[in-house]
Amino acid sequence: MLFFDFTAAQIAGIAIALIVGITFHEFSHAFLADQLGDQRPRALGRVSLNPAAHIDPMGALVFVLAGFGWGKPVPVNVYALRPGRIGMAIVAAGGPIANLAVAIAAAVAYRLLDMAGFQGLVAEIAFYIVLYNLILAVFNLLPIPPLDGYNVALAFLPPRTAFAIQRYAPYGVLLLLLLVFLPGSPLAQVFTWLFGLARFLTGA
């Protein structure tokens, strides 16, 4: 999936889809952390649906080029959360759940547009919102640091085991890069499956 393979309309659709997906993903982390007792995300202006608070330009560009990317991470103090480590799991899970909700809402919007006879750019944007939110949700559920799935899994491990695993967290990014760029990576098949799922949900 390379940026120069797309038309201008497709690039616009993908950009809007990424802005929507990353904004809701990071907002959900911040909102849940705030509700569970950590005041820092609100103090930093992250409990907001303003995309400027959440979009990392480099992360968004890498998403278009490689099929994965990132927003600005929401800083969360696990010791301020209720109820402790389980609170962190709730905060971490909030991002992918928000992306699934956005994907479903966009799929409904696409079908309504199709029923009303509207096609073209608006419908294309709705399709890309479905696709990229599915990608964000599934990719972030991988139990590899620093992804959300890692933080969810960590919360349910015995403290001693979790502490031992955390020592290897800095190598998570390297593992992700290997998964994405190695020939024959299973992620390529996952992305193909998600594209099919997006077509199924929208009827495209």
Tab-separated table of C-alpha atoms in Angstrom:
chain	number	residue	atom	x	y	z
A	1	MET	CA	0.000	0.000	0.000
A	2	LEU	CA	1.983	2.977	-1.252
A	3	PHE	CA	0.972	6.608	-1.121
A	4	PHE	CA	1.762	7.273	-4.783
A	5	ASP	CA	-0.555	4.477	-5.932
A	6	PHE	CA	-3.640	6.461	-4.863
A	7	THR	CA	-5.652	9.148	-6.623
A	8	ALA	CA	-6.049	12.560	-4.993
A	9	ALA	CA	-9.580	11.623	-3.881
A	10	GLN	CA	-8.319	8.407	-2.282
A	11	ILE	CA	-5.525	10.257	-0.485
A	12	ALA	CA	-8.086	12.727	0.882
A	13	GLY	CA	-10.316	9.849	2.002
A	14	ILE	CA	-7.449	8.043	3.720
A	15	ALA	CA	-6.296	11.249	5.450
A	16	ILE	CA	-9.789	11.896	6.819
A	17	ALA	CA	-10.120	8.259	7.897
A	18	LEU	CA	-6.814	8.402	9.775
A	19	ILE	CA	-7.715	11.675	11.469
A	20	VAL	CA	-11.047	10.257	12.613
A	21	GLY	CA	-9.579	6.914	13.726
A	22	ILE	CA	-6.561	8.231	15.602
A	23	THR	CA	-8.555	11.048	17.232
A	24	PHE	CA	-11.222	8.721	18.647
A	25	HIS	CA	-8.596	6.150	19.645
A	26	GLU	CA	-6.459	8.551	21.666
A	27	PHE	CA	-9.459	10.487	23.021
A	28	SER	CA	-10.849	7.240	24.434
A	29	HIS	CA	-7.580	6.532	26.267
A	30	ALA	CA	-7.566	10.039	27.714
A	31	PHE	CA	-11.263	10.058	28.625
A	32	LEU	CA	-11.129	6.701	30.409
A	33	ALA	CA	-7.943	7.608	32.271
A	34	ASP	CA	-9.594	10.848	33.399
A	35	GLN	CA	-12.728	9.000	34.531
A	36	LEU	CA	-10.645	6.472	36.467
A	37	GLY	CA	-8.727	9.102	38.418
A	38	ASP	CA	-5.682	10.190	36.393
A	39	GLN	CA	-5.871	13.970	35.952
A	40	ARG	CA	-2.809	14.293	33.714
A	41	PRO	CA	-4.469	13.649	30.317
A	42	ARG	CA	-7.012	16.414	31.004
A	43	ALA	CA	-4.271	18.792	32.168
A	44	LEU	CA	-2.427	18.148	28.890
A	45	GLY	CA	-5.531	18.831	26.792
A	46	ARG	CA	-5.947	15.241	25.644
A	47	VAL	CA	-9.575	14.802	26.773
A	48	SER	CA	-10.611	16.417	23.518
A	49	LEU	CA	-11.928	15.471	20.087
A	50	ASN	CA	-9.700	18.116	18.513
A	51	PRO	CA	-7.462	16.133	16.101
A	52	ALA	CA	-4.561	18.513	16.710
A	53	ALA	CA	-4.286	17.137	20.246
A	54	HIS	CA	-3.760	13.577	19.028
A	55	ILE	CA	-2.309	13.378	15.500
A	56	ASP	CA	1.377	12.597	15.100
A	57	PRO	CA	2.233	13.577	11.483
A	58	MET	CA	5.035	11.019	11.167
A	59	GLY	CA	2.869	8.259	12.614
A	60	ALA	CA	0.080	9.058	10.168
A	61	LEU	CA	2.488	9.067	7.206
A	62	VAL	CA	3.948	5.704	8.204
A	63	PHE	CA	0.396	4.347	8.481
A	64	VAL	CA	-0.242	5.221	4.825
A	65	LEU	CA	3.106	3.855	3.658
A	66	ALA	CA	3.312	0.676	5.727
A	67	GLY	CA	-0.196	-0.092	6.957
A	68	PHE	CA	0.577	0.691	10.595
A	69	GLY	CA	1.253	3.878	12.513
A	70	TRP	CA	0.540	5.804	15.674
A	71	GLY	CA	-0.906	8.920	17.250
A	72	LYS	CA	0.561	10.940	20.098
A	73	PRO	CA	0.608	8.535	23.066
A	74	VAL	CA	-1.571	9.577	25.996
A	75	PRO	CA	0.581	9.674	29.157
A	76	VAL	CA	-1.172	7.638	31.860
A	77	ASN	CA	-0.123	7.211	35.485
A	78	VAL	CA	-1.181	3.675	36.388
A	79	TYR	CA	-0.766	4.448	40.119
A	80	ALA	CA	-3.442	7.150	39.888
A	81	LEU	CA	-6.005	4.852	38.279
A	82	ARG	CA	-8.852	3.048	39.978
A	83	PRO	CA	-8.578	0.065	40.366
A	84	GLY	CA	-4.844	0.014	39.734
A	85	ARG	CA	-3.570	-2.320	37.034
A	86	ILE	CA	-7.088	-3.331	35.983
A	87	GLY	CA	-7.751	0.373	35.419
A	88	MET	CA	-4.804	0.435	33.025
A	89	ALA	CA	-6.294	-2.511	31.127
A	90	ILE	CA	-9.582	-0.611	30.797
A	91	VAL	CA	-7.785	2.497	29.533
A	92	ALA	CA	-5.725	0.470	27.044
A	93	ALA	CA	-8.740	-1.444	25.730
A	94	GLY	CA	-10.681	1.782	25.222
A	95	GLY	CA	-8.741	2.743	22.096
A	96	PRO	CA	-9.412	-0.401	20.018
A	97	ILE	CA	-13.017	-0.537	21.242
A	98	ALA	CA	-13.517	3.066	20.098
A	99	ASN	CA	-12.105	2.171	16.670
A	100	LEU	CA	-14.494	-0.761	16.334
A	101	ALA	CA	-17.419	1.507	17.253
A	102	VAL	CA	-16.338	4.086	14.662
A	103	ALA	CA	-15.929	1.357	12.014
A	104	ILE	CA	-19.453	0.059	12.641
A	105	ALA	CA	-20.939	3.575	12.587
A	106	ALA	CA	-19.146	4.362	9.312
A	107	ALA	CA	-20.323	1.068	7.781
A	108	VAL	CA	-23.923	1.966	8.649
A	109	ALA	CA	-23.376	5.433	7.138
A	110	TYR	CA	-21.949	3.856	3.954
A	111	ARG	CA	-24.977	1.587	3.540
A	112	LEU	CA	-27.376	4.484	4.132
A	113	LEU	CA	-25.538	6.556	1.524
A	114	ASP	CA	-25.713	3.633	-0.890
A	115	MET	CA	-29.454	3.187	-0.295
A	116	ALA	CA	-29.972	6.899	-0.939
A	117	GLY	CA	-28.038	6.681	-4.202
A	118	PHE	CA	-25.005	8.667	-3.006
A	119	GLN	CA	-21.675	7.430	-4.314
A	120	GLY	CA	-18.359	9.072	-5.036
A	121	LEU	CA	-16.044	10.783	-2.571
A	122	VAL	CA	-18.334	10.803	0.475
A	123	ALA	CA	-19.006	7.069	0.236
A	124	GLU	CA	-15.308	6.424	-0.420
A	125	ILE	CA	-14.368	8.350	2.720
A	126	ALA	CA	-16.871	6.288	4.722
A	127	PHE	CA	-15.304	3.078	3.362
A	128	TYR	CA	-11.786	4.178	4.310
A	129	ILE	CA	-13.010	5.132	7.786
A	130	VAL	CA	-14.306	1.572	8.172
A	131	LEU	CA	-11.101	0.001	6.834
A	132	TYR	CA	-8.564	2.064	8.767
A	133	ASN	CA	-10.484	1.857	12.037
A	134	LEU	CA	-10.556	-1.928	11.693
A	135	ILE	CA	-6.800	-1.874	11.090
A	136	LEU	CA	-6.215	0.399	14.095
A	137	ALA	CA	-8.355	-1.810	16.341
A	138	VAL	CA	-6.801	-5.144	15.350
A	139	PHE	CA	-3.208	-3.928	15.111
A	140	ASN	CA	-3.380	-2.296	18.542
A	141	LEU	CA	-4.700	-5.500	20.116
A	142	LEU	CA	-1.397	-7.280	19.415
A	143	PRO	CA	0.208	-8.077	22.812
A	144	ILE	CA	3.473	-6.377	21.834
A	145	PRO	CA	4.789	-3.237	23.546
A	146	PRO	CA	3.932	-0.405	23.224
A	147	LEU	CA	0.569	-1.477	21.734
A	148	ASP	CA	-2.662	-1.546	23.720
A	149	GLY	CA	-2.906	-5.337	23.698
A	150	TYR	CA	0.364	-5.488	25.641
A	151	ASN	CA	-0.970	-3.197	28.368
A	152	VAL	CA	-4.221	-5.162	28.587
A	153	ALA	CA	-2.386	-8.489	28.903
A	154	LEU	CA	0.121	-7.087	31.407
A	155	ALA	CA	-2.652	-6.116	33.809
A	156	PHE	CA	-3.778	-9.733	34.197
A	157	LEU	CA	-0.353	-11.255	34.798
A	158	PRO	CA	1.056	-11.825	38.304
A	159	PRO	CA	3.022	-8.703	39.365
A	160	ARG	CA	6.369	-10.518	39.386
A	161	THR	CA	5.789	-11.905	35.872
A	162	ALA	CA	4.615	-8.524	34.596
A	163	PHE	CA	7.730	-6.842	36.011
A	164	ALA	CA	9.997	-9.402	34.341
A	165	ILE	CA	8.278	-8.951	30.977
A	166	GLN	CA	8.470	-5.158	31.192
A	167	ARG	CA	12.261	-5.354	31.022
A	168	TYR	CA	11.918	-6.451	27.389
A	169	ALA	CA	9.432	-3.719	26.437
A	170	PRO	CA	12.061	-1.552	24.632
A	171	TYR	CA	12.480	-4.346	22.066
A	172	GLY	CA	8.788	-4.301	21.168
A	173	VAL	CA	9.170	-1.719	18.418
A	174	LEU	CA	11.867	-3.835	16.741
A	175	LEU	CA	9.578	-6.860	16.830
A	176	LEU	CA	6.765	-4.823	15.280
A	177	LEU	CA	9.036	-3.641	12.481
A	178	LEU	CA	10.059	-7.242	11.780
A	179	LEU	CA	6.413	-8.330	11.679
A	180	VAL	CA	5.514	-5.564	9.250
A	181	PHE	CA	8.463	-5.644	6.871
A	182	LEU	CA	9.665	-9.249	6.815
A	183	PRO	CA	8.685	-11.106	3.621
A	184	GLY	CA	5.780	-13.429	4.260
A	185	SER	CA	4.699	-11.543	7.372
A	186	PRO	CA	1.345	-12.770	8.720
A	187	LEU	CA	0.279	-9.136	9.083
A	188	ALA	CA	0.001	-8.844	5.292
A	189	GLN	CA	-2.632	-11.584	5.344
A	190	VAL	CA	-4.383	-9.906	8.277
A	191	PHE	CA	-4.594	-6.613	6.353
A	192	THR	CA	-6.009	-8.466	3.339
A	193	TRP	CA	-8.607	-10.100	5.589
A	194	LEU	CA	-9.518	-6.728	7.129
A	195	PHE	CA	-10.010	-5.249	3.664
A	196	GLY	CA	-12.409	-8.089	2.924
A	197	LEU	CA	-14.188	-7.487	6.237
A	198	ALA	CA	-14.555	-3.774	5.415
A	199	ARG	CA	-16.128	-4.698	2.076
A	200	PHE	CA	-18.470	-7.143	3.805
A	201	LEU	CA	-19.587	-4.573	6.407
A	202	THR	CA	-20.213	-1.866	3.824
A	203	GLY	CA	-21.442	-4.064	0.984
A	204	ALA	CA	-18.915	-2.333	-1.282
